Short mmCIF file of C-alpha atoms and ligand atoms in Angstrom, two decimals:
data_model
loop_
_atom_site.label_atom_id
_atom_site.label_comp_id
_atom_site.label_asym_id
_atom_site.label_seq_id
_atom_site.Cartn_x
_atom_site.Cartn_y
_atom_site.Cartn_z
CA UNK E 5 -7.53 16.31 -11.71
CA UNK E 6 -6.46 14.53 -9.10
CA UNK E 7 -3.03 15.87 -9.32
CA UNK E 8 -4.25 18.96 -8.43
CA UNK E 9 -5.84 17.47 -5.75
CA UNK E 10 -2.88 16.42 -4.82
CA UNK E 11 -1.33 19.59 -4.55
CA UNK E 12 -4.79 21.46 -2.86
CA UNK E 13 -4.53 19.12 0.06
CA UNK E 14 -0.65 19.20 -0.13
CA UNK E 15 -0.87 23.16 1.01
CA UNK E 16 -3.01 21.96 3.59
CA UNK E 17 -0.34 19.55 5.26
CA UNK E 18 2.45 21.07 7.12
CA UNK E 19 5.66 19.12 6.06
CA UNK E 20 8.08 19.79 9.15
CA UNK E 21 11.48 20.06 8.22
CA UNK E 22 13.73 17.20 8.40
CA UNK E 23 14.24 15.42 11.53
CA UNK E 24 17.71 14.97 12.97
CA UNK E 25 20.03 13.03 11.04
CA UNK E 26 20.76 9.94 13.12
CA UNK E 27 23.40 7.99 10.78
CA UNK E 28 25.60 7.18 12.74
CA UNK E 29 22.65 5.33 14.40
CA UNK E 30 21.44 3.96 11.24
CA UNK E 31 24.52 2.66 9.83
CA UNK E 32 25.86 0.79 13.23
CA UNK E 33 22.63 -0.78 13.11
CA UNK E 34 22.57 -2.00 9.53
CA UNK E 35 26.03 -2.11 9.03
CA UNK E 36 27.44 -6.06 9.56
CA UNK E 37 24.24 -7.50 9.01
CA UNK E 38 24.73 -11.03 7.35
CA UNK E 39 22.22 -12.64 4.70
CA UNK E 40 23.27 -16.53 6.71
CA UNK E 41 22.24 -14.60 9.95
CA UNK E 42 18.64 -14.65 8.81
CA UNK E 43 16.12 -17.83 9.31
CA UNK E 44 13.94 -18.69 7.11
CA UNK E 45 10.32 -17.96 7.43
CA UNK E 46 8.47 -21.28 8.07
CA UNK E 47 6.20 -21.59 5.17
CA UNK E 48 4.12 -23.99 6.92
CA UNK E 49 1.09 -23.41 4.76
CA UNK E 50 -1.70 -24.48 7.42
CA UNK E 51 -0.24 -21.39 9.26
CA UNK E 52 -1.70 -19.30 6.69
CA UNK E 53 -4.69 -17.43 6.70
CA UNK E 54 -4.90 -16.67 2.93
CA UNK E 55 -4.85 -18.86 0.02
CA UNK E 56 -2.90 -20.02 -2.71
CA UNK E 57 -3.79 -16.70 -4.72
CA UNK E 58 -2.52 -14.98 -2.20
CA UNK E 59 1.35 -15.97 -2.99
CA UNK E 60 0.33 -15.67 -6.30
CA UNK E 61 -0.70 -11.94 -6.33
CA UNK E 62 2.43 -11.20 -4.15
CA UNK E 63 4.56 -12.35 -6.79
CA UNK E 64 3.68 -9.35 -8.37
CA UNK E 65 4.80 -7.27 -5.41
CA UNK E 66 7.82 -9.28 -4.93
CA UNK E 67 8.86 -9.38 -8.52
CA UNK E 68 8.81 -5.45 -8.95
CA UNK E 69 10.62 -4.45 -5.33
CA UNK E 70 13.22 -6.98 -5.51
CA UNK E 71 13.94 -7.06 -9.43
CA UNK E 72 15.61 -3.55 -9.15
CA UNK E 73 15.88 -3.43 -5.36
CA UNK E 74 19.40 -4.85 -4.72
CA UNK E 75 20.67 -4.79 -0.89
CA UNK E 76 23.31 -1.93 -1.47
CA UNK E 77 27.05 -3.34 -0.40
CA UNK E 78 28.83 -1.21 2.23
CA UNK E 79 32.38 -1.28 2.89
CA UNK E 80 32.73 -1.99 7.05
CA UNK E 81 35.54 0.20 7.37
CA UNK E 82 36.38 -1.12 10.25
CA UNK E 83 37.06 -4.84 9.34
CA UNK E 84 37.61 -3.50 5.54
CA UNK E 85 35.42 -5.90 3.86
CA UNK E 86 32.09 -5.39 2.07
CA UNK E 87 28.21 -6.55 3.74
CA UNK E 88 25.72 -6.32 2.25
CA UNK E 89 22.89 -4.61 4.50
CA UNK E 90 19.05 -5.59 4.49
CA UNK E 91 16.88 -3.23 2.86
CA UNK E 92 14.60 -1.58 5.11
CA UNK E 93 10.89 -1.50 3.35
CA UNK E 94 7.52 -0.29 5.43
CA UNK E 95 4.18 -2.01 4.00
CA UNK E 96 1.24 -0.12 5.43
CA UNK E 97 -1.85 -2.41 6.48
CA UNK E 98 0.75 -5.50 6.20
CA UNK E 99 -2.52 -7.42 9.12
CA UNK E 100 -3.68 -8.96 6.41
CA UNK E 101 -4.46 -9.39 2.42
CA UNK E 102 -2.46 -8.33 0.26
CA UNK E 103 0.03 -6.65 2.56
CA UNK E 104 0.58 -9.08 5.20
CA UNK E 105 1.35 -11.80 1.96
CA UNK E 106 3.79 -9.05 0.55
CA UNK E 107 5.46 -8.22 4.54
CA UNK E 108 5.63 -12.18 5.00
CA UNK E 109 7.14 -12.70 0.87
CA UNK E 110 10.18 -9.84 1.50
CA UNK E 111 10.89 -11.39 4.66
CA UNK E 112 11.35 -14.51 3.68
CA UNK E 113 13.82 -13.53 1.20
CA UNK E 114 16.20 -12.44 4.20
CA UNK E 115 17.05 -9.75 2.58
CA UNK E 116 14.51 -7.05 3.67
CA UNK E 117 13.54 -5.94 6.98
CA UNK E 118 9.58 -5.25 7.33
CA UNK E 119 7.99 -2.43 9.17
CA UNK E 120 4.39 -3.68 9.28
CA UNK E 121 2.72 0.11 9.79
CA UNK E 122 -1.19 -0.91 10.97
CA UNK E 123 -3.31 0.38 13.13
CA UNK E 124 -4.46 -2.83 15.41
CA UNK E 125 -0.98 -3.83 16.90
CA UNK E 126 -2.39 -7.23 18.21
CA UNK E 127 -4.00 -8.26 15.35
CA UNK E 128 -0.71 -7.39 12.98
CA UNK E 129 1.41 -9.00 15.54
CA UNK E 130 -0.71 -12.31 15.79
CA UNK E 131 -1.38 -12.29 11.75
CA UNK E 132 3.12 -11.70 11.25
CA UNK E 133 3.32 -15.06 14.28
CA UNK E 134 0.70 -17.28 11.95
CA UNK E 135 2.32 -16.47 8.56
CA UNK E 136 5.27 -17.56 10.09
CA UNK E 137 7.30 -14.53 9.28
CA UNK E 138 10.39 -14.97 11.31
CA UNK E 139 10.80 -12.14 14.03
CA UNK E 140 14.19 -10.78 13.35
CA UNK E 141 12.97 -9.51 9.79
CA UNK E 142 9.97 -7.07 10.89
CA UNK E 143 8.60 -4.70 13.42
CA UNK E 144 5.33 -3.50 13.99
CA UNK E 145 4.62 0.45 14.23
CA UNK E 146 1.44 1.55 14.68
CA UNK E 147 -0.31 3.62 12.38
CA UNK E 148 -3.60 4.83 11.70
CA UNK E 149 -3.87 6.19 8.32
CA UNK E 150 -7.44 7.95 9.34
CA UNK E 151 -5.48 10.17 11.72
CA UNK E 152 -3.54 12.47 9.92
CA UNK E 153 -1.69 12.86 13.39
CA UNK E 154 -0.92 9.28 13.97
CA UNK E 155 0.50 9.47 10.44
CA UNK E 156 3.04 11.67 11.91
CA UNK E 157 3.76 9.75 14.87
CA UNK E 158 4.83 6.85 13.22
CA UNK E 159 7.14 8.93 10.55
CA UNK E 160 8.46 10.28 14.21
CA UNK E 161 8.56 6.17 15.83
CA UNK E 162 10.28 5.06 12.51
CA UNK E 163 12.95 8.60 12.60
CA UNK E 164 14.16 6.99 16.13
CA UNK E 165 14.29 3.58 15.09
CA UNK E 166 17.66 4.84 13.39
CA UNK E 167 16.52 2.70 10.38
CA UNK E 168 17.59 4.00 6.89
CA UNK E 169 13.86 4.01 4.24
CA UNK E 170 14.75 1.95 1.09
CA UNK E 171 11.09 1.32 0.06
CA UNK E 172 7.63 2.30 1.38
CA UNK E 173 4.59 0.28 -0.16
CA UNK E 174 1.33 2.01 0.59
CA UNK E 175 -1.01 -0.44 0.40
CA UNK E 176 -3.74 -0.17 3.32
CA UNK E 177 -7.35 0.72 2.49
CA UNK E 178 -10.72 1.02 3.64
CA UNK E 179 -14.13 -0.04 1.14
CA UNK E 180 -17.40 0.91 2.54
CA UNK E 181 -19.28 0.10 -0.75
CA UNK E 182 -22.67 -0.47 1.78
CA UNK E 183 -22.32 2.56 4.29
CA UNK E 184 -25.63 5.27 3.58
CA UNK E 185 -24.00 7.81 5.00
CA UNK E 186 -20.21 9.29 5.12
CA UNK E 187 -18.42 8.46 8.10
CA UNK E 188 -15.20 10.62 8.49
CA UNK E 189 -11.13 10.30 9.41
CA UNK E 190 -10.03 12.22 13.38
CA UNK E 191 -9.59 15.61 10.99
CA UNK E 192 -13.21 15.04 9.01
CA UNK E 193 -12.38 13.83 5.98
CA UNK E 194 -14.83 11.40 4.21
CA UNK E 195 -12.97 7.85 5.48
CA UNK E 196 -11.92 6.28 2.40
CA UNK E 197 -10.31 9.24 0.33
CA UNK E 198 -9.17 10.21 4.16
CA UNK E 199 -7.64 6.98 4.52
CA UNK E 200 -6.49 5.24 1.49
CA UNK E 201 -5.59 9.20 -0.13
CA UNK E 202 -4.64 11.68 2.37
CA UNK E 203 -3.13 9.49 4.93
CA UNK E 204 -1.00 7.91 2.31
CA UNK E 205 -0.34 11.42 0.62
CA UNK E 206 1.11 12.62 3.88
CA UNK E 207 3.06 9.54 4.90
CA UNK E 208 4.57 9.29 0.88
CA UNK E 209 5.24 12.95 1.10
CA UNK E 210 6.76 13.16 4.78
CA UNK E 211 9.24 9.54 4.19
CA UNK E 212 10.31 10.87 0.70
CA UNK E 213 12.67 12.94 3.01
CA UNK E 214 14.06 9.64 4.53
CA UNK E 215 14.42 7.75 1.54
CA UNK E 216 16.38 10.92 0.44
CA UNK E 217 19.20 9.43 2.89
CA UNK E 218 19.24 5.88 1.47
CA UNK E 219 22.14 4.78 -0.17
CA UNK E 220 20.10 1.76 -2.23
CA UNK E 221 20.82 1.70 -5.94
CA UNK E 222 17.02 1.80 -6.81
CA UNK E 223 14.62 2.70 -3.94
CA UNK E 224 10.56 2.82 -4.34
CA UNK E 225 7.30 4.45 -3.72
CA UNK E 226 4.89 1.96 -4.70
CA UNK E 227 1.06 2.63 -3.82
CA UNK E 228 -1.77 -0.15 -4.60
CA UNK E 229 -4.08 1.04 -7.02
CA UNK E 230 -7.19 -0.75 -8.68
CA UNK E 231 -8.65 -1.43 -12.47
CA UNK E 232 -11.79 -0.09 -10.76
CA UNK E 233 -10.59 3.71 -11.01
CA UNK E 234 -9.94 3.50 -14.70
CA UNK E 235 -12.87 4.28 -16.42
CA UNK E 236 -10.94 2.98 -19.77
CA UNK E 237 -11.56 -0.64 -18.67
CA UNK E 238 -14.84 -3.02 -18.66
CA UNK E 239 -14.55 -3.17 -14.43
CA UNK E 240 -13.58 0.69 -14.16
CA UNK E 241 -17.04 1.25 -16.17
CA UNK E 242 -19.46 -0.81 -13.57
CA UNK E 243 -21.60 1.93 -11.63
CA UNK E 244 -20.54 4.08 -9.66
CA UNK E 245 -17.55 5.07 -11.78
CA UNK E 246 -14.68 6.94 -10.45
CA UNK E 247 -14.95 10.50 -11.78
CA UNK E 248 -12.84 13.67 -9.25
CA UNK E 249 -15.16 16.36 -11.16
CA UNK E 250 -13.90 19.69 -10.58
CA UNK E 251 -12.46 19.12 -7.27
CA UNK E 252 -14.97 21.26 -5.26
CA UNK E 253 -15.65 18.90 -2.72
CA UNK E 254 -12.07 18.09 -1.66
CA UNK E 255 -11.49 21.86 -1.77
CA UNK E 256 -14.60 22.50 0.82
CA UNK E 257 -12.90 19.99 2.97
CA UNK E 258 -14.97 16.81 2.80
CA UNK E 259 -16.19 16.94 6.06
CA UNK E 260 -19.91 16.19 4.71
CA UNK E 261 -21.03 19.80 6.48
CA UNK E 262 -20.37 22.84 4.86
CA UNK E 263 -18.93 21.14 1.38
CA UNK E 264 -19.87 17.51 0.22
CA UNK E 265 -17.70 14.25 1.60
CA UNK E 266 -17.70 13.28 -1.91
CA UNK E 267 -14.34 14.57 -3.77
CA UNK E 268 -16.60 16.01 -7.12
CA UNK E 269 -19.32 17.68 -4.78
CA UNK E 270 -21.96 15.05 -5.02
CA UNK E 271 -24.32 12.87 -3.21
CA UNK E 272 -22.29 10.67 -0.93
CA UNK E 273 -21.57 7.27 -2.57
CA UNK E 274 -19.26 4.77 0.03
CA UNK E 275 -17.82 2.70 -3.59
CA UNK E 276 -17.36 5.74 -5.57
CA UNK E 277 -15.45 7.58 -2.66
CA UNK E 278 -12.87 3.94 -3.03
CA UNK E 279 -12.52 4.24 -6.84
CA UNK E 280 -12.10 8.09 -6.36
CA UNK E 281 -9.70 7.15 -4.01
CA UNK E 282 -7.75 5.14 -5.87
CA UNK E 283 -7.52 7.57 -8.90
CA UNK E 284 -5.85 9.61 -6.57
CA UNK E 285 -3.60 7.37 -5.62
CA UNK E 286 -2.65 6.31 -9.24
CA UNK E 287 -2.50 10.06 -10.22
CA UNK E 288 -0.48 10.93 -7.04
CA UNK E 289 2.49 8.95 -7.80
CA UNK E 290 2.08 9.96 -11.24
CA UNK E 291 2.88 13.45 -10.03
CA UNK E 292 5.43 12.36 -7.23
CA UNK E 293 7.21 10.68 -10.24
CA UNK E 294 7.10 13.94 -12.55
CA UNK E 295 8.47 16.04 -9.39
CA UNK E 296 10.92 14.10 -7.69
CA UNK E 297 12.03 10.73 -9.44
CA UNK E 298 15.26 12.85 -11.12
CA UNK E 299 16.26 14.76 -8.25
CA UNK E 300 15.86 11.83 -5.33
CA UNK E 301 16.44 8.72 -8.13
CA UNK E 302 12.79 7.12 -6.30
CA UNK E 303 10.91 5.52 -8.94
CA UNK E 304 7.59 5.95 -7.76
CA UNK E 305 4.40 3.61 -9.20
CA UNK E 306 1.20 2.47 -8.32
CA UNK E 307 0.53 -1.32 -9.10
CA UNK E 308 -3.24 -3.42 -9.65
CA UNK E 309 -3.10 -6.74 -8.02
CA UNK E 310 -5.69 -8.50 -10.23
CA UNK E 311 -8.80 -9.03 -8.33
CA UNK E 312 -8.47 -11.17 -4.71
CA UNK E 313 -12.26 -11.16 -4.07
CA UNK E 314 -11.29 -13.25 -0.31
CA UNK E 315 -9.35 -10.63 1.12
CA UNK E 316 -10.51 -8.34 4.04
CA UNK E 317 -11.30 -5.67 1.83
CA UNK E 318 -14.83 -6.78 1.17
CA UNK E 319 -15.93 -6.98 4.12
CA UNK E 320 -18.64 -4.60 4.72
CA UNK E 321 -19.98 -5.80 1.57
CA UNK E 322 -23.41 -7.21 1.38
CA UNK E 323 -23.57 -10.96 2.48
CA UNK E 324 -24.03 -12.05 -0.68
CA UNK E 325 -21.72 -10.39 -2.85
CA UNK E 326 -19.43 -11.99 -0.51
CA UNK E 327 -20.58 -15.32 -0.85
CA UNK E 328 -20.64 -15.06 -4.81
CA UNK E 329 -17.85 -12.71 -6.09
CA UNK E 330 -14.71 -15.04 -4.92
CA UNK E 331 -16.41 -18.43 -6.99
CA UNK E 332 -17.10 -15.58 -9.88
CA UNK E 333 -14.18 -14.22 -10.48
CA UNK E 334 -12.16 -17.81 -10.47
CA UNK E 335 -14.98 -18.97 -13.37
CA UNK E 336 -14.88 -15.34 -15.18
CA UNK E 337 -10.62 -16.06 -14.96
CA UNK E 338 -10.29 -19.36 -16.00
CA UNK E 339 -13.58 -19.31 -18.48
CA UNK E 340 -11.50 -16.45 -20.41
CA UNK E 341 -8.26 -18.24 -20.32
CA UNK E 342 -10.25 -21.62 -21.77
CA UNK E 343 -11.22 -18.90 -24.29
CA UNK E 344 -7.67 -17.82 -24.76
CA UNK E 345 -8.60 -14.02 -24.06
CA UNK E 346 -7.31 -13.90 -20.76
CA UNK E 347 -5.19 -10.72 -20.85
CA UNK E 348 -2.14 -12.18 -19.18
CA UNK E 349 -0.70 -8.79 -17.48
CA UNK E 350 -3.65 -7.20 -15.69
CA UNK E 351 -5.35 -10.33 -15.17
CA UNK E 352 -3.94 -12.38 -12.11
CA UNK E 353 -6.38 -14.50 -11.18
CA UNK E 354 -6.10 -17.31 -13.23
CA UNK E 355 -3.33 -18.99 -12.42
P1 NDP P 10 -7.50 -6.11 3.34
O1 NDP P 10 -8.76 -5.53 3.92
O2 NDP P 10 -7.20 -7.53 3.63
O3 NDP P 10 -6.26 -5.23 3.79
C1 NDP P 10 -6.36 -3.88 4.02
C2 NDP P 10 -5.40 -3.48 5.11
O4 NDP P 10 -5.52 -2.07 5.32
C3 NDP P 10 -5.70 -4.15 6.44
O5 NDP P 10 -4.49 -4.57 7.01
C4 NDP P 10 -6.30 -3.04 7.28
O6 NDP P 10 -6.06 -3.14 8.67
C5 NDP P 10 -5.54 -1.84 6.70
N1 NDP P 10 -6.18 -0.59 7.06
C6 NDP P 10 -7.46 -0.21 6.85
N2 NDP P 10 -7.66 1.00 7.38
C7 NDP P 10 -6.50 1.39 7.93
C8 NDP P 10 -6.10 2.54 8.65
N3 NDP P 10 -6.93 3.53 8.94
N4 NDP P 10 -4.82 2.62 9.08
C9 NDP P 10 -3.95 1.62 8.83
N5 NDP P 10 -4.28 0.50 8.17
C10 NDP P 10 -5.55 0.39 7.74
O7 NDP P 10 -7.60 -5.86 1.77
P2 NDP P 10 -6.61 -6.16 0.54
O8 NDP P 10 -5.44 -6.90 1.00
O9 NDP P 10 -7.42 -6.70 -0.55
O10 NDP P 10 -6.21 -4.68 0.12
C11 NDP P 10 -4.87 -4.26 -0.01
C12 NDP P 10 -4.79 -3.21 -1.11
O11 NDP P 10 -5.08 -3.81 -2.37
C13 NDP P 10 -5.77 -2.05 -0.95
O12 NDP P 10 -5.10 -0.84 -1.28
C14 NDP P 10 -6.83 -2.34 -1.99
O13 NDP P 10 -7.44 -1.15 -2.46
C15 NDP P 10 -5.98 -2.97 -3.07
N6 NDP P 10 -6.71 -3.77 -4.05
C16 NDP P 10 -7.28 -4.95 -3.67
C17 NDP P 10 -7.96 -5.70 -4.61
C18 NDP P 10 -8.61 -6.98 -4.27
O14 NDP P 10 -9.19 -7.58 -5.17
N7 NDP P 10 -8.55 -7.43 -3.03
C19 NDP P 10 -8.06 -5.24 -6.01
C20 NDP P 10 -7.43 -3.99 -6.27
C21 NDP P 10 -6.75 -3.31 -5.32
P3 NDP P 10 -6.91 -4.10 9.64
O15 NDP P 10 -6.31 -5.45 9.46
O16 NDP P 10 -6.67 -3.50 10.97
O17 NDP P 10 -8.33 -4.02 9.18
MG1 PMR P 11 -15.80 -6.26 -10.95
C1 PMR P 11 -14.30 -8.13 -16.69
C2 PMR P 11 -13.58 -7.42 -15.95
C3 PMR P 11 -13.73 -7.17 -14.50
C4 PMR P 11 -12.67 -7.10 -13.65
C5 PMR P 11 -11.21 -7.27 -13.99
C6 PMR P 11 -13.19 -6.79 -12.37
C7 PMR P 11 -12.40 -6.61 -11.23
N1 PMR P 11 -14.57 -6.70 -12.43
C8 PMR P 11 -14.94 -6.95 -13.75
C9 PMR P 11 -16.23 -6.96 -14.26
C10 PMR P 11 -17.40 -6.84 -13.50
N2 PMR P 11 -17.46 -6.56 -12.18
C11 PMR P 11 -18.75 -6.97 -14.02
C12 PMR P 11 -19.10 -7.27 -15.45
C13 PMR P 11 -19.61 -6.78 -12.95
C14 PMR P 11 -21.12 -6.87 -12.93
C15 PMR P 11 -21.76 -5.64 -13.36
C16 PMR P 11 -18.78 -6.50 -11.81
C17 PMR P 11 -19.29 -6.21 -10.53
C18 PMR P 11 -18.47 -5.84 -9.46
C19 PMR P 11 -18.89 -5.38 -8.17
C20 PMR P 11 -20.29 -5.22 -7.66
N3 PMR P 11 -17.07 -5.86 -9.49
C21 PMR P 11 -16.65 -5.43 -8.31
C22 PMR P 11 -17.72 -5.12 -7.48
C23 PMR P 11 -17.17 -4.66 -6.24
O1 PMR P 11 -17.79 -4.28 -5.24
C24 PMR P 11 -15.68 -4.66 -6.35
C25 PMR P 11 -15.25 -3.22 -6.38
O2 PMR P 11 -15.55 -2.46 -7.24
O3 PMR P 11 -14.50 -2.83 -5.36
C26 PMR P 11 -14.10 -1.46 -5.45
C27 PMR P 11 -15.39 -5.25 -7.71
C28 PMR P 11 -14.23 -5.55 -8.37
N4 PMR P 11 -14.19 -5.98 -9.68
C29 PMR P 11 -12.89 -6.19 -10.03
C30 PMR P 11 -12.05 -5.89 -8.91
C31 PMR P 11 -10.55 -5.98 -8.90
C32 PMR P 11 -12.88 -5.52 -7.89
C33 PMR P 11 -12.35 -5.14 -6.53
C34 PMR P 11 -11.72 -3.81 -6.75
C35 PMR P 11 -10.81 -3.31 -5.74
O4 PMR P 11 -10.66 -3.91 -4.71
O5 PMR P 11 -10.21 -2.28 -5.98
#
């Protein structure tokens, strides 16, 4: 279902045809680069803002980009010996959570440069100086997912940065589990599926033409999904349950006016509109995979962090589910591992 949405709101977006080629650009700047040029990040952990977990769920990140993503070696034809180049991987809302932990774990590993894409430059920049990420291995880019047209200025911004795509992790997202009515994206879209759906379905489908050009042996589309859009699970079956009916809101536009903001037609529902949001996102690289993984060699996946009930994300949650899910989810984790039926690869958070 949602792969047709997919396509519906594809038809919708106009995909402009590729920008110049700057190569030349791109390969003096990457070219030469050495791995013993990079500091260390300072993992000074009082600098950071997010717990052990944290590192933790990264891993997870970290283990799939870098286990196939392998700095590609160029030959500097110039001095006739082989570099190997950093890998050049943008992690959209990398402020905080999830995707500041996974900007600040590739950067430490020297061998990837981060484009933090988020929408509050100050707050990225001051969250990238406090997780000590060191300031050679990222740059920030603004980018405003609920803005279909900021969405292309950064694809623009990043085009003149010269910098060759290897990986793109779409990972930013909006939860509004408490709002009573829709609010909606600069184009009027219902502001989670607008955000954490469209604005990721344009970026993903405007940079696959970038990471056309690079030369990496495996490059990667990852998006973050959830366990709460799969209504085959115990969490994906607490109310409201994900469900994209027969598309007939997304087709009226989900403005909340003429058609419903809610992607099956219905009454508006701020946590459904996430987990719908996140089926799409699941679904969508689903689809991306089916279309273009053979002819562009992307492997293109959505991941589920296990459950990090401190992050940002909850935050315009009621007071009290705030208070209580974090000390929750640690008993539920570690009371099922006691019990031995903690299902080791979905479940993350009890380590
Ligand atoms: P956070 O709230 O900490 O991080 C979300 C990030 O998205 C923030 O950096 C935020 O920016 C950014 N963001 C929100 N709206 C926009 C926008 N319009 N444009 C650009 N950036 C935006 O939450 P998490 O780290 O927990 O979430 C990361 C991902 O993990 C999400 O996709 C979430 O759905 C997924 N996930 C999280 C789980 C969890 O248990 N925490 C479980 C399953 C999935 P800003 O800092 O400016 O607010
Ligand atoms: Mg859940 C036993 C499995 C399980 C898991 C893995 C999660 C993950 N949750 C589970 C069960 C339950 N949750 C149960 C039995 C309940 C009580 C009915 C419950 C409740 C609950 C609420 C109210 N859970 C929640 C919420 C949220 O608001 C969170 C949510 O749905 O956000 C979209 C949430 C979550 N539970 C999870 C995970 C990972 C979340 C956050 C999901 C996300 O960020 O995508």
């Amino acid at each position: 279902m949602a792969l047709q949405a997919a396509s519906l709101v594809s038809s919708a977006f106009v995909v402009p045809k590729e920008g110049k080629s700057s190569a030349s650009l791109k390969e003096s700047s990457l070219l030469g680069v050495s791995l013993s040029d990079h500091v260390k990040a300072d993992f000074s952990s009082s600098a950071l803002k997010f717990k052990r977990e944290f590192n933790l769920r990264v891993g997870t990140v970290r283990a799939q980009s870098m286990a196939t993503a392998t700095p590609a070696v160029n030959r500097a034809s110039s001095e006739g010996k082989k570099t190997l180049r950093q890998g050049c991987c943008v992690v959209t809302g990398a402020s905080s959570g999830l995707g500041l932990a996974a900007a600040k774990a590739l950067a430490e590993t020297g061998k990837w440069h981060v484009i933090m894409a988020c929408r509050d430059f100050l707050k990225a920049e001051r969250a990238a100086k406090s997780a000590g990420i060191a300031k050679e291995n990222y740059t920030i880019m603004h980018l405003d997912l609920a803005s279909l047209d900021s969405v292309r200025q950064f694809v623009d911004t990043f085009r003149q940065s010269g910098r060759t795509l290897d990986v793109l992790v779409c990972n930013a997202a909006v939860y509004l589990p408490t709002a009573k009515e829709p609010t909606f994206t600069a184009e009027g879209f219902e502001l989670s599926v607008g955000t954490n759906h469209l604005g990721h379905f344009l970026l993903s489908r405007l940079l696959l033409e970038d990471m056309k050009k690079s030369d990496y042996p495996s490059k990667r589309l990852i998006i973050v999904g959830s366990i709460t859009g799969n209504t085959n699970t115990l969490a994906g079956n607490v109310p409201p349950k994900a469900n994209l009916g027969d598309l007939r809101g997304l087709a009226g536009g989900l403005n909340g006016l003429n058609s419903s903001a809610m992607i099956d037609g219905g009454e508006f529902d701020g946590a459904k509109a996430y987990k719908d949001s996140k089926v799409c996102n699941m679904l969508t690289m689903q689809e991306l995979h089916r279309r273009f993984h053979e002819e562009t060699g992307i492997t293109f996946a959505s991941l589920y962090p296990g459950c990090i009930a401190t992050t940002g994300l909850f935050r315009e949650h009621i007071p009290l589910f705030r208070l209580l899910f974090p000390p929750f989810q640690k008993v539920h984790h570690q009371g099922l591992r006691l019990r031995g039926r903690c299902w080791k690869k979905t479940c993350s958070g009890c380590e």
